[in-house]
């Protein structure tokens, strides 16, 4: 007699059912309840797939152990929800499992101050990808509220630059840019800008009735 052996195929999708490369999965015996003795670890290919082959008859657990860059592990409510149980009971059968990931997203809050630390309302800021060095492709636009705060919400994982694109009347436009890296899910990243008031000079010339 030969042992019953089968395979497990894991398919990994993103939010739009796009295949995700680079997701790491590990297989354990189901009896290894503390996940101390991994049998194999593999990463998904460009098709979002990985196959654990030649598995002997028995019960196993497949666990996502590393998400692709920019994505969250598939955890909903507890740390074990990314685990999948599978039992190899039929010879040469391929058992298929599907996983999905959500993108890492955070928020960026920017506060605008005047010269005397007073908050400025109505100042426009634009968010760009850091790679967009010429600022040609704006991603989001936000305008400061009565508290001088502008917020970019639901910003995907990545590197960004904030630029002031419309100043408040009576103030100079700030040429400062701030780089923000969104790396953690639901994190709030903060930045501050300051503006100076527009100032000029007035020269008064006094002449008599003869223009002297």
Short mmCIF file of C-alpha atoms in Angstrom, two decimals:
data_model
loop_
_atom_site.label_atom_id
_atom_site.label_comp_id
_atom_site.label_asym_id
_atom_site.label_seq_id
_atom_site.Cartn_x
_atom_site.Cartn_y
_atom_site.Cartn_z
CA UNK A 1 0.00 0.00 0.00
CA UNK A 2 1.01 3.59 -0.60
CA UNK A 3 -0.07 6.47 1.59
CA UNK A 4 -2.83 8.80 0.54
CA UNK A 5 -1.31 12.10 -0.51
CA UNK A 6 -2.81 15.32 -1.77
CA UNK A 7 -2.01 18.99 -2.34
CA UNK A 8 -3.30 22.32 -1.10
CA UNK A 9 -3.53 25.27 -3.45
CA UNK A 10 -3.80 28.73 -1.90
CA UNK A 11 -5.10 31.64 -3.99
CA UNK A 12 -4.57 35.18 -2.72
CA UNK A 13 -6.66 38.19 -3.81
CA UNK A 14 -6.60 41.93 -3.16
CA UNK A 15 -9.58 44.22 -2.63
CA UNK A 16 -10.56 44.20 -6.29
CA UNK A 17 -10.06 40.46 -6.75
CA UNK A 18 -6.62 41.10 -8.20
CA UNK A 19 -4.03 38.36 -7.55
CA UNK A 20 -1.45 39.29 -4.94
CA UNK A 21 2.18 38.24 -5.22
CA UNK A 22 4.46 37.89 -2.21
CA UNK A 23 1.97 36.79 0.44
CA UNK A 24 3.65 34.24 2.72
CA UNK A 25 1.79 31.12 3.87
CA UNK A 26 2.88 28.42 6.28
CA UNK A 27 1.42 24.95 6.76
CA UNK A 28 1.28 23.16 10.12
CA UNK A 29 -0.09 19.92 11.45
CA UNK A 30 -3.44 20.63 13.06
CA UNK A 31 -2.15 19.09 16.28
CA UNK A 32 0.51 21.85 16.46
CA UNK A 33 -1.89 24.24 18.22
CA UNK A 34 0.85 26.74 19.13
CA UNK A 35 2.30 26.84 15.60
CA UNK A 36 5.77 25.94 16.81
CA UNK A 37 6.75 23.45 14.11
CA UNK A 38 6.04 24.74 10.60
CA UNK A 39 6.15 22.10 7.88
CA UNK A 40 6.66 24.40 4.90
CA UNK A 41 6.56 28.12 4.11
CA UNK A 42 5.97 29.47 0.63
CA UNK A 43 5.11 32.81 -1.00
CA UNK A 44 2.47 33.40 -3.68
CA UNK A 45 3.63 33.88 -7.25
CA UNK A 46 2.56 36.54 -9.78
CA UNK A 47 -0.78 34.75 -10.12
CA UNK A 48 -1.39 35.02 -6.38
CA UNK A 49 -0.99 31.25 -5.97
CA UNK A 50 1.07 28.83 -3.93
CA UNK A 51 0.82 25.03 -3.78
CA UNK A 52 1.81 22.73 -0.96
CA UNK A 53 2.34 19.37 -2.63
CA UNK A 54 2.70 15.75 -1.56
CA UNK A 55 0.95 16.16 1.79
CA UNK A 56 0.25 12.92 3.62
CA UNK A 57 -3.21 11.90 4.77
CA UNK A 58 -4.15 13.96 7.82
CA UNK A 59 -5.37 17.30 9.16
CA UNK A 60 -3.52 20.55 8.56
CA UNK A 61 -3.74 24.27 9.17
CA UNK A 62 -2.71 26.86 6.57
CA UNK A 63 -1.79 30.20 8.05
CA UNK A 64 -0.98 33.49 6.38
CA UNK A 65 2.23 34.56 8.11
CA UNK A 66 3.16 37.63 6.10
CA UNK A 67 1.04 39.95 3.98
CA UNK A 68 2.31 41.54 0.75
CA UNK A 69 3.83 44.98 1.16
CA UNK A 70 1.13 47.59 1.67
CA UNK A 71 -1.52 45.10 2.79
CA UNK A 72 -2.95 43.96 6.11
CA UNK A 73 -2.92 40.36 7.24
CA UNK A 74 -6.36 38.80 6.89
CA UNK A 75 -7.40 39.31 10.51
CA UNK A 76 -11.00 40.10 11.37
CA UNK A 77 -11.66 40.31 15.07
CA UNK A 78 -8.96 37.95 16.33
CA UNK A 79 -5.46 36.76 15.52
CA UNK A 80 -6.46 33.31 14.28
CA UNK A 81 -9.03 34.26 11.66
CA UNK A 82 -6.42 33.97 8.89
CA UNK A 83 -6.06 30.25 9.64
CA UNK A 84 -7.70 27.65 7.39
CA UNK A 85 -8.12 23.99 8.25
CA UNK A 86 -7.90 21.35 5.57
CA UNK A 87 -8.01 17.56 5.73
CA UNK A 88 -6.21 15.41 3.17
CA UNK A 89 -8.49 12.41 2.72
CA UNK A 90 -8.47 11.66 -1.03
CA UNK A 91 -5.43 10.58 -2.99
CA UNK A 92 -3.99 13.11 -5.48
CA UNK A 93 -6.77 15.60 -4.80
CA UNK A 94 -5.94 19.32 -4.88
CA UNK A 95 -7.71 21.20 -2.10
CA UNK A 96 -8.15 24.90 -2.86
CA UNK A 97 -8.30 27.75 -0.35
CA UNK A 98 -8.90 31.46 -0.97
CA UNK A 99 -7.62 34.40 1.05
CA UNK A 100 -8.03 38.14 0.61
CA UNK A 101 -6.23 41.22 1.95
CA UNK A 102 -7.19 44.83 2.47
CA UNK A 103 -4.77 47.65 1.81
CA UNK A 104 -3.09 49.53 4.63
CA UNK A 105 -4.71 52.96 4.96
CA UNK A 106 -4.12 55.89 7.26
CA UNK A 107 -5.05 59.55 7.65
CA UNK A 108 -3.02 62.74 7.44
CA UNK A 109 -3.93 65.79 9.51
CA UNK A 110 -2.37 69.14 8.76
CA UNK A 111 -2.64 72.23 10.95
CA UNK A 112 -2.08 75.74 9.58
CA UNK A 113 -0.83 78.61 11.75
CA UNK A 114 -0.29 82.31 11.20
CA UNK A 115 2.51 84.41 12.63
CA UNK A 116 1.13 84.51 16.17
CA UNK A 117 0.20 80.84 16.36
CA UNK A 118 -3.35 81.73 15.32
CA UNK A 119 -5.03 79.06 13.18
CA UNK A 120 -5.85 79.93 9.59
CA UNK A 121 -9.07 78.89 7.86
CA UNK A 122 -9.53 78.49 4.11
CA UNK A 123 -6.01 77.45 3.12
CA UNK A 124 -5.86 74.77 0.41
CA UNK A 125 -3.44 71.84 0.58
CA UNK A 126 -2.88 69.09 -1.97
CA UNK A 127 -1.53 65.59 -1.50
CA UNK A 128 0.81 64.11 -4.11
CA UNK A 129 2.78 60.90 -4.40
CA UNK A 130 6.41 61.49 -3.48
CA UNK A 131 7.48 60.20 -6.90
CA UNK A 132 5.45 63.00 -8.56
CA UNK A 133 8.31 65.51 -8.19
CA UNK A 134 6.69 68.02 -10.57
CA UNK A 135 3.33 67.92 -8.76
CA UNK A 136 1.33 67.10 -11.88
CA UNK A 137 -1.05 64.46 -10.49
CA UNK A 138 -2.86 65.56 -7.33
CA UNK A 139 -4.38 62.74 -5.28
CA UNK A 140 -6.47 64.61 -2.71
CA UNK A 141 -7.28 68.25 -1.91
CA UNK A 142 -8.23 69.52 1.56
CA UNK A 143 -9.04 72.99 2.91
CA UNK A 144 -8.40 74.07 6.50
CA UNK A 145 -11.44 74.53 8.73
CA UNK A 146 -12.08 77.09 11.47
CA UNK A 147 -9.49 75.33 13.62
CA UNK A 148 -6.87 75.52 10.88
CA UNK A 149 -7.05 71.78 10.31
CA UNK A 150 -7.16 70.00 6.95
CA UNK A 151 -7.43 66.23 6.84
CA UNK A 152 -6.70 63.66 4.14
CA UNK A 153 -8.53 60.46 5.02
CA UNK A 154 -8.32 56.89 3.77
CA UNK A 155 -4.85 57.37 2.28
CA UNK A 156 -3.34 54.16 0.96
CA UNK A 157 0.06 52.80 2.00
CA UNK A 158 2.87 54.73 0.36
CA UNK A 159 5.07 57.82 0.34
CA UNK A 160 3.48 61.24 -0.10
CA UNK A 161 4.17 64.98 -0.17
CA UNK A 162 1.84 67.73 1.07
CA UNK A 163 2.01 71.10 -0.69
CA UNK A 164 0.16 74.37 -0.04
CA UNK A 165 -1.66 75.17 -3.27
CA UNK A 166 -3.79 78.19 -2.28
CA UNK A 167 -2.97 80.64 0.49
CA UNK A 168 -5.31 82.67 2.68
CA UNK A 169 -5.90 86.25 1.56
CA UNK A 170 -3.35 88.54 3.18
CA UNK A 171 -0.77 85.82 3.70
CA UNK A 172 2.20 84.62 1.71
CA UNK A 173 2.09 81.16 0.20
CA UNK A 174 4.35 78.74 2.02
CA UNK A 175 6.87 77.07 -0.27
CA UNK A 176 7.40 74.37 2.36
CA UNK A 177 6.53 70.76 1.51
CA UNK A 178 6.14 67.95 4.02
CA UNK A 179 6.82 64.27 3.33
CA UNK A 180 4.54 61.70 4.98
CA UNK A 181 4.94 57.92 4.78
CA UNK A 182 1.75 55.96 5.42
CA UNK A 183 2.98 52.65 6.82
CA UNK A 184 0.52 51.57 9.53
CA UNK A 185 -3.16 50.81 9.20
CA UNK A 186 -5.54 53.39 10.70
CA UNK A 187 -2.61 55.53 11.88
CA UNK A 188 -2.93 59.33 12.02
CA UNK A 189 0.03 61.30 10.69
CA UNK A 190 0.34 65.00 11.56
CA UNK A 191 2.08 67.95 9.94
CA UNK A 192 2.15 71.71 10.56
CA UNK A 193 2.61 74.71 8.27
CA UNK A 194 3.10 78.40 9.07
CA UNK A 195 2.45 81.49 6.95
CA UNK A 196 3.66 85.05 7.22
CA UNK A 197 1.48 88.06 6.47
CA UNK A 198 1.97 90.04 3.29
CA UNK A 199 3.79 93.25 4.14
CA UNK A 200 4.96 96.26 2.14
CA UNK A 201 6.16 99.82 2.68
CA UNK A 202 4.46 103.16 2.09
CA UNK A 203 6.55 106.19 1.31
CA UNK A 204 5.02 109.62 1.96
CA UNK A 205 6.48 112.66 0.17
CA UNK A 206 5.37 116.09 1.37
CA UNK A 207 5.55 119.01 -1.05
CA UNK A 208 4.53 122.64 -0.88
CA UNK A 209 2.24 124.42 -3.33
CA UNK A 210 5.20 124.92 -5.67
CA UNK A 211 5.96 121.21 -5.78
CA UNK A 212 9.04 121.54 -3.61
#
